[in-house]
């Protein structure tokens, strides 16, 4: 009876620029992977800060008095914050310079009409 023949080989993987020791290569690759992850997350964190700071300042500036905003402060320093909010928002809604409620209504009309029109066109084109 013929028995299957077992063929074994002892191969050594040689990669240019790498050590022949597999454990050392794995350790070096793991370190480089962590370094690259730290670098990527650092770039993402900086990008997130650049995007979120204007939103933060927009909200905080609505809680400040005009003097604080003119000085470029990042936190309200003058007056009571709740009084500042009440005054600023009431001045915005009741301003003589522009009709705030009409502007909000125009924004809603444009936003809703474009959304509905886009929805109709998308449904018809998908059909």
JSON list of C-alpha atoms in Angstrom, two decimals:
[
{"chain": "A", "resi": 1, "resn": "UNK", "atom": "CA", "xyz": [0.00, 0.00, 0.00]},
{"chain": "A", "resi": 2, "resn": "UNK", "atom": "CA", "xyz": [1.20, 3.50, -0.84]},
{"chain": "A", "resi": 3, "resn": "UNK", "atom": "CA", "xyz": [1.46, 5.92, 2.02]},
{"chain": "A", "resi": 4, "resn": "UNK", "atom": "CA", "xyz": [1.16, 9.67, 1.49]},
{"chain": "A", "resi": 5, "resn": "UNK", "atom": "CA", "xyz": [4.48, 11.40, 1.53]},
{"chain": "A", "resi": 6, "resn": "UNK", "atom": "CA", "xyz": [4.94, 14.31, 3.94]},
{"chain": "A", "resi": 7, "resn": "UNK", "atom": "CA", "xyz": [7.09, 17.04, 2.52]},
{"chain": "A", "resi": 8, "resn": "UNK", "atom": "CA", "xyz": [8.35, 19.64, 4.96]},
{"chain": "A", "resi": 9, "resn": "UNK", "atom": "CA", "xyz": [10.36, 22.71, 4.21]},
{"chain": "A", "resi": 10, "resn": "UNK", "atom": "CA", "xyz": [12.10, 25.21, 6.41]},
{"chain": "A", "resi": 11, "resn": "UNK", "atom": "CA", "xyz": [11.73, 28.58, 4.71]},
{"chain": "A", "resi": 12, "resn": "UNK", "atom": "CA", "xyz": [13.16, 31.84, 5.91]},
{"chain": "A", "resi": 13, "resn": "UNK", "atom": "CA", "xyz": [11.36, 34.96, 4.81]},
{"chain": "A", "resi": 14, "resn": "UNK", "atom": "CA", "xyz": [13.79, 37.71, 3.88]},
{"chain": "A", "resi": 15, "resn": "UNK", "atom": "CA", "xyz": [12.26, 41.15, 3.40]},
{"chain": "A", "resi": 16, "resn": "UNK", "atom": "CA", "xyz": [14.59, 43.97, 2.37]},
{"chain": "A", "resi": 17, "resn": "UNK", "atom": "CA", "xyz": [15.08, 46.46, 5.19]},
{"chain": "A", "resi": 18, "resn": "UNK", "atom": "CA", "xyz": [13.69, 44.11, 7.82]},
{"chain": "A", "resi": 19, "resn": "UNK", "atom": "CA", "xyz": [15.38, 41.81, 10.27]},
{"chain": "A", "resi": 20, "resn": "UNK", "atom": "CA", "xyz": [15.31, 38.09, 9.78]},
{"chain": "A", "resi": 21, "resn": "UNK", "atom": "CA", "xyz": [13.84, 37.72, 13.24]},
{"chain": "A", "resi": 22, "resn": "UNK", "atom": "CA", "xyz": [10.05, 37.61, 12.92]},
{"chain": "A", "resi": 23, "resn": "UNK", "atom": "CA", "xyz": [9.37, 38.69, 16.51]},
{"chain": "A", "resi": 24, "resn": "UNK", "atom": "CA", "xyz": [11.52, 41.81, 16.12]},
{"chain": "A", "resi": 25, "resn": "UNK", "atom": "CA", "xyz": [9.78, 42.65, 12.86]},
{"chain": "A", "resi": 26, "resn": "UNK", "atom": "CA", "xyz": [6.34, 42.18, 14.43]},
{"chain": "A", "resi": 27, "resn": "UNK", "atom": "CA", "xyz": [7.31, 44.38, 17.39]},
{"chain": "A", "resi": 28, "resn": "UNK", "atom": "CA", "xyz": [8.64, 47.13, 15.08]},
{"chain": "A", "resi": 29, "resn": "UNK", "atom": "CA", "xyz": [5.51, 46.97, 12.90]},
{"chain": "A", "resi": 30, "resn": "UNK", "atom": "CA", "xyz": [3.29, 47.20, 16.01]},
{"chain": "A", "resi": 31, "resn": "UNK", "atom": "CA", "xyz": [5.17, 50.27, 17.25]},
{"chain": "A", "resi": 32, "resn": "UNK", "atom": "CA", "xyz": [4.88, 51.96, 13.84]},
{"chain": "A", "resi": 33, "resn": "UNK", "atom": "CA", "xyz": [1.16, 51.14, 13.75]},
{"chain": "A", "resi": 34, "resn": "UNK", "atom": "CA", "xyz": [0.67, 52.83, 17.15]},
{"chain": "A", "resi": 35, "resn": "UNK", "atom": "CA", "xyz": [2.72, 55.84, 16.08]},
{"chain": "A", "resi": 36, "resn": "UNK", "atom": "CA", "xyz": [0.68, 56.21, 12.90]},
{"chain": "A", "resi": 37, "resn": "UNK", "atom": "CA", "xyz": [-2.59, 55.90, 14.88]},
{"chain": "A", "resi": 38, "resn": "UNK", "atom": "CA", "xyz": [-1.43, 58.60, 17.31]},
{"chain": "A", "resi": 39, "resn": "UNK", "atom": "CA", "xyz": [-0.51, 60.83, 14.37]},
{"chain": "A", "resi": 40, "resn": "UNK", "atom": "CA", "xyz": [-3.87, 60.29, 12.63]},
{"chain": "A", "resi": 41, "resn": "UNK", "atom": "CA", "xyz": [-5.87, 60.93, 15.81]},
{"chain": "A", "resi": 42, "resn": "UNK", "atom": "CA", "xyz": [-3.83, 64.07, 16.54]},
{"chain": "A", "resi": 43, "resn": "UNK", "atom": "CA", "xyz": [-4.67, 65.42, 13.07]},
{"chain": "A", "resi": 44, "resn": "UNK", "atom": "CA", "xyz": [-8.35, 64.51, 13.57]},
{"chain": "A", "resi": 45, "resn": "UNK", "atom": "CA", "xyz": [-8.39, 66.24, 16.97]},
{"chain": "A", "resi": 46, "resn": "UNK", "atom": "CA", "xyz": [-6.89, 69.42, 15.53]},
{"chain": "A", "resi": 47, "resn": "UNK", "atom": "CA", "xyz": [-9.44, 69.33, 12.70]},
{"chain": "A", "resi": 48, "resn": "UNK", "atom": "CA", "xyz": [-12.29, 68.84, 15.17]},
{"chain": "A", "resi": 49, "resn": "UNK", "atom": "CA", "xyz": [-11.09, 71.79, 17.24]},
{"chain": "A", "resi": 50, "resn": "UNK", "atom": "CA", "xyz": [-10.86, 73.98, 14.14]},
{"chain": "A", "resi": 51, "resn": "UNK", "atom": "CA", "xyz": [-14.43, 73.07, 13.20]},
{"chain": "A", "resi": 52, "resn": "UNK", "atom": "CA", "xyz": [-15.97, 73.33, 16.69]},
{"chain": "A", "resi": 53, "resn": "UNK", "atom": "CA", "xyz": [-14.37, 76.56, 17.96]},
{"chain": "A", "resi": 54, "resn": "UNK", "atom": "CA", "xyz": [-16.50, 78.86, 15.73]},
{"chain": "A", "resi": 55, "resn": "UNK", "atom": "CA", "xyz": [-19.68, 77.16, 16.96]},
{"chain": "A", "resi": 56, "resn": "UNK", "atom": "CA", "xyz": [-18.53, 77.49, 20.55]},
{"chain": "A", "resi": 57, "resn": "UNK", "atom": "CA", "xyz": [-17.73, 81.18, 20.07]},
{"chain": "A", "resi": 58, "resn": "UNK", "atom": "CA", "xyz": [-21.06, 81.81, 18.34]},
{"chain": "A", "resi": 59, "resn": "UNK", "atom": "CA", "xyz": [-22.98, 80.40, 21.31]},
{"chain": "A", "resi": 60, "resn": "UNK", "atom": "CA", "xyz": [-20.79, 82.00, 23.97]},
{"chain": "A", "resi": 61, "resn": "UNK", "atom": "CA", "xyz": [-20.81, 85.39, 22.21]},
{"chain": "A", "resi": 62, "resn": "UNK", "atom": "CA", "xyz": [-24.59, 85.40, 22.43]},
{"chain": "A", "resi": 63, "resn": "UNK", "atom": "CA", "xyz": [-24.17, 85.27, 26.22]},
{"chain": "A", "resi": 64, "resn": "UNK", "atom": "CA", "xyz": [-21.79, 88.26, 26.37]},
{"chain": "A", "resi": 65, "resn": "UNK", "atom": "CA", "xyz": [-22.16, 91.99, 26.47]},
{"chain": "A", "resi": 66, "resn": "UNK", "atom": "CA", "xyz": [-20.97, 94.00, 23.48]},
{"chain": "A", "resi": 67, "resn": "UNK", "atom": "CA", "xyz": [-17.79, 95.06, 25.30]},
{"chain": "A", "resi": 68, "resn": "UNK", "atom": "CA", "xyz": [-16.77, 91.43, 25.83]},
{"chain": "A", "resi": 69, "resn": "UNK", "atom": "CA", "xyz": [-17.32, 90.62, 22.17]},
{"chain": "A", "resi": 70, "resn": "UNK", "atom": "CA", "xyz": [-15.37, 93.72, 21.08]},
{"chain": "A", "resi": 71, "resn": "UNK", "atom": "CA", "xyz": [-12.44, 92.65, 23.29]},
{"chain": "A", "resi": 72, "resn": "UNK", "atom": "CA", "xyz": [-12.51, 89.14, 21.76]},
{"chain": "A", "resi": 73, "resn": "UNK", "atom": "CA", "xyz": [-13.05, 87.36, 25.06]},
{"chain": "A", "resi": 74, "resn": "UNK", "atom": "CA", "xyz": [-13.81, 83.63, 24.90]},
{"chain": "A", "resi": 75, "resn": "UNK", "atom": "CA", "xyz": [-15.82, 83.64, 28.15]},
{"chain": "A", "resi": 76, "resn": "UNK", "atom": "CA", "xyz": [-18.39, 86.14, 29.43]},
{"chain": "A", "resi": 77, "resn": "UNK", "atom": "CA", "xyz": [-16.75, 88.37, 32.03]},
{"chain": "A", "resi": 78, "resn": "UNK", "atom": "CA", "xyz": [-19.15, 91.30, 32.37]},
{"chain": "A", "resi": 79, "resn": "UNK", "atom": "CA", "xyz": [-22.61, 91.16, 33.87]},
{"chain": "A", "resi": 80, "resn": "UNK", "atom": "CA", "xyz": [-24.83, 88.24, 34.72]},
{"chain": "A", "resi": 81, "resn": "UNK", "atom": "CA", "xyz": [-24.89, 85.58, 32.00]},
{"chain": "A", "resi": 82, "resn": "UNK", "atom": "CA", "xyz": [-28.65, 85.05, 32.23]},
{"chain": "A", "resi": 83, "resn": "UNK", "atom": "CA", "xyz": [-29.33, 88.78, 32.03]},
{"chain": "A", "resi": 84, "resn": "UNK", "atom": "CA", "xyz": [-27.03, 88.99, 29.00]},
{"chain": "A", "resi": 85, "resn": "UNK", "atom": "CA", "xyz": [-28.87, 86.13, 27.29]},
{"chain": "A", "resi": 86, "resn": "UNK", "atom": "CA", "xyz": [-32.28, 87.66, 27.97]},
{"chain": "A", "resi": 87, "resn": "UNK", "atom": "CA", "xyz": [-31.18, 91.09, 26.74]},
{"chain": "A", "resi": 88, "resn": "UNK", "atom": "CA", "xyz": [-29.34, 89.84, 23.63]},
{"chain": "A", "resi": 89, "resn": "UNK", "atom": "CA", "xyz": [-32.11, 87.54, 22.43]},
{"chain": "A", "resi": 90, "resn": "UNK", "atom": "CA", "xyz": [-34.89, 90.05, 23.14]},
{"chain": "A", "resi": 91, "resn": "UNK", "atom": "CA", "xyz": [-32.93, 92.69, 21.21]},
{"chain": "A", "resi": 92, "resn": "UNK", "atom": "CA", "xyz": [-32.51, 90.27, 18.30]},
{"chain": "A", "resi": 93, "resn": "UNK", "atom": "CA", "xyz": [-36.20, 89.41, 18.09]},
{"chain": "A", "resi": 94, "resn": "UNK", "atom": "CA", "xyz": [-37.45, 92.97, 18.66]},
{"chain": "A", "resi": 95, "resn": "UNK", "atom": "CA", "xyz": [-34.81, 94.76, 16.57]},
{"chain": "A", "resi": 96, "resn": "UNK", "atom": "CA", "xyz": [-35.78, 97.69, 14.32]},
{"chain": "A", "resi": 97, "resn": "UNK", "atom": "CA", "xyz": [-32.86, 96.96, 11.97]},
{"chain": "A", "resi": 98, "resn": "UNK", "atom": "CA", "xyz": [-34.36, 93.78, 10.59]},
{"chain": "A", "resi": 99, "resn": "UNK", "atom": "CA", "xyz": [-37.50, 91.73, 10.98]},
{"chain": "A", "resi": 100, "resn": "UNK", "atom": "CA", "xyz": [-36.16, 88.59, 12.64]},
{"chain": "A", "resi": 101, "resn": "UNK", "atom": "CA", "xyz": [-39.37, 86.58, 12.45]},
{"chain": "A", "resi": 102, "resn": "UNK", "atom": "CA", "xyz": [-39.74, 87.31, 8.73]},
{"chain": "A", "resi": 103, "resn": "UNK", "atom": "CA", "xyz": [-36.18, 86.13, 8.13]},
{"chain": "A", "resi": 104, "resn": "UNK", "atom": "CA", "xyz": [-36.84, 82.90, 10.06]},
{"chain": "A", "resi": 105, "resn": "UNK", "atom": "CA", "xyz": [-40.05, 82.41, 8.04]},
{"chain": "A", "resi": 106, "resn": "UNK", "atom": "CA", "xyz": [-38.17, 82.92, 4.76]},
{"chain": "A", "resi": 107, "resn": "UNK", "atom": "CA", "xyz": [-35.56, 80.38, 5.85]},
{"chain": "A", "resi": 108, "resn": "UNK", "atom": "CA", "xyz": [-38.26, 77.85, 6.70]},
{"chain": "A", "resi": 109, "resn": "UNK", "atom": "CA", "xyz": [-40.03, 78.39, 3.36]},
{"chain": "A", "resi": 110, "resn": "UNK", "atom": "CA", "xyz": [-36.84, 77.97, 1.34]},
{"chain": "A", "resi": 111, "resn": "UNK", "atom": "CA", "xyz": [-35.65, 74.98, 3.41]},
{"chain": "A", "resi": 112, "resn": "UNK", "atom": "CA", "xyz": [-38.95, 73.12, 3.35]},
{"chain": "A", "resi": 113, "resn": "UNK", "atom": "CA", "xyz": [-39.64, 73.80, -0.33]},
{"chain": "A", "resi": 114, "resn": "UNK", "atom": "CA", "xyz": [-36.20, 72.63, -1.46]},
{"chain": "A", "resi": 115, "resn": "UNK", "atom": "CA", "xyz": [-36.44, 69.54, 0.75]},
{"chain": "A", "resi": 116, "resn": "UNK", "atom": "CA", "xyz": [-39.89, 68.63, -0.58]},
{"chain": "A", "resi": 117, "resn": "UNK", "atom": "CA", "xyz": [-38.89, 69.32, -4.20]},
{"chain": "A", "resi": 118, "resn": "UNK", "atom": "CA", "xyz": [-35.73, 67.25, -3.78]},
{"chain": "A", "resi": 119, "resn": "UNK", "atom": "CA", "xyz": [-37.77, 64.44, -2.26]},
{"chain": "A", "resi": 120, "resn": "UNK", "atom": "CA", "xyz": [-40.25, 64.45, -5.17]},
{"chain": "A", "resi": 121, "resn": "UNK", "atom": "CA", "xyz": [-37.48, 64.51, -7.80]},
{"chain": "A", "resi": 122, "resn": "UNK", "atom": "CA", "xyz": [-35.58, 61.73, -6.03]},
{"chain": "A", "resi": 123, "resn": "UNK", "atom": "CA", "xyz": [-38.66, 59.52, -5.73]},
{"chain": "A", "resi": 124, "resn": "UNK", "atom": "CA", "xyz": [-39.60, 60.04, -9.39]},
{"chain": "A", "resi": 125, "resn": "UNK", "atom": "CA", "xyz": [-36.06, 59.42, -10.63]},
{"chain": "A", "resi": 126, "resn": "UNK", "atom": "CA", "xyz": [-35.80, 56.26, -8.52]},
{"chain": "A", "resi": 127, "resn": "UNK", "atom": "CA", "xyz": [-39.09, 55.00, -9.95]}
]
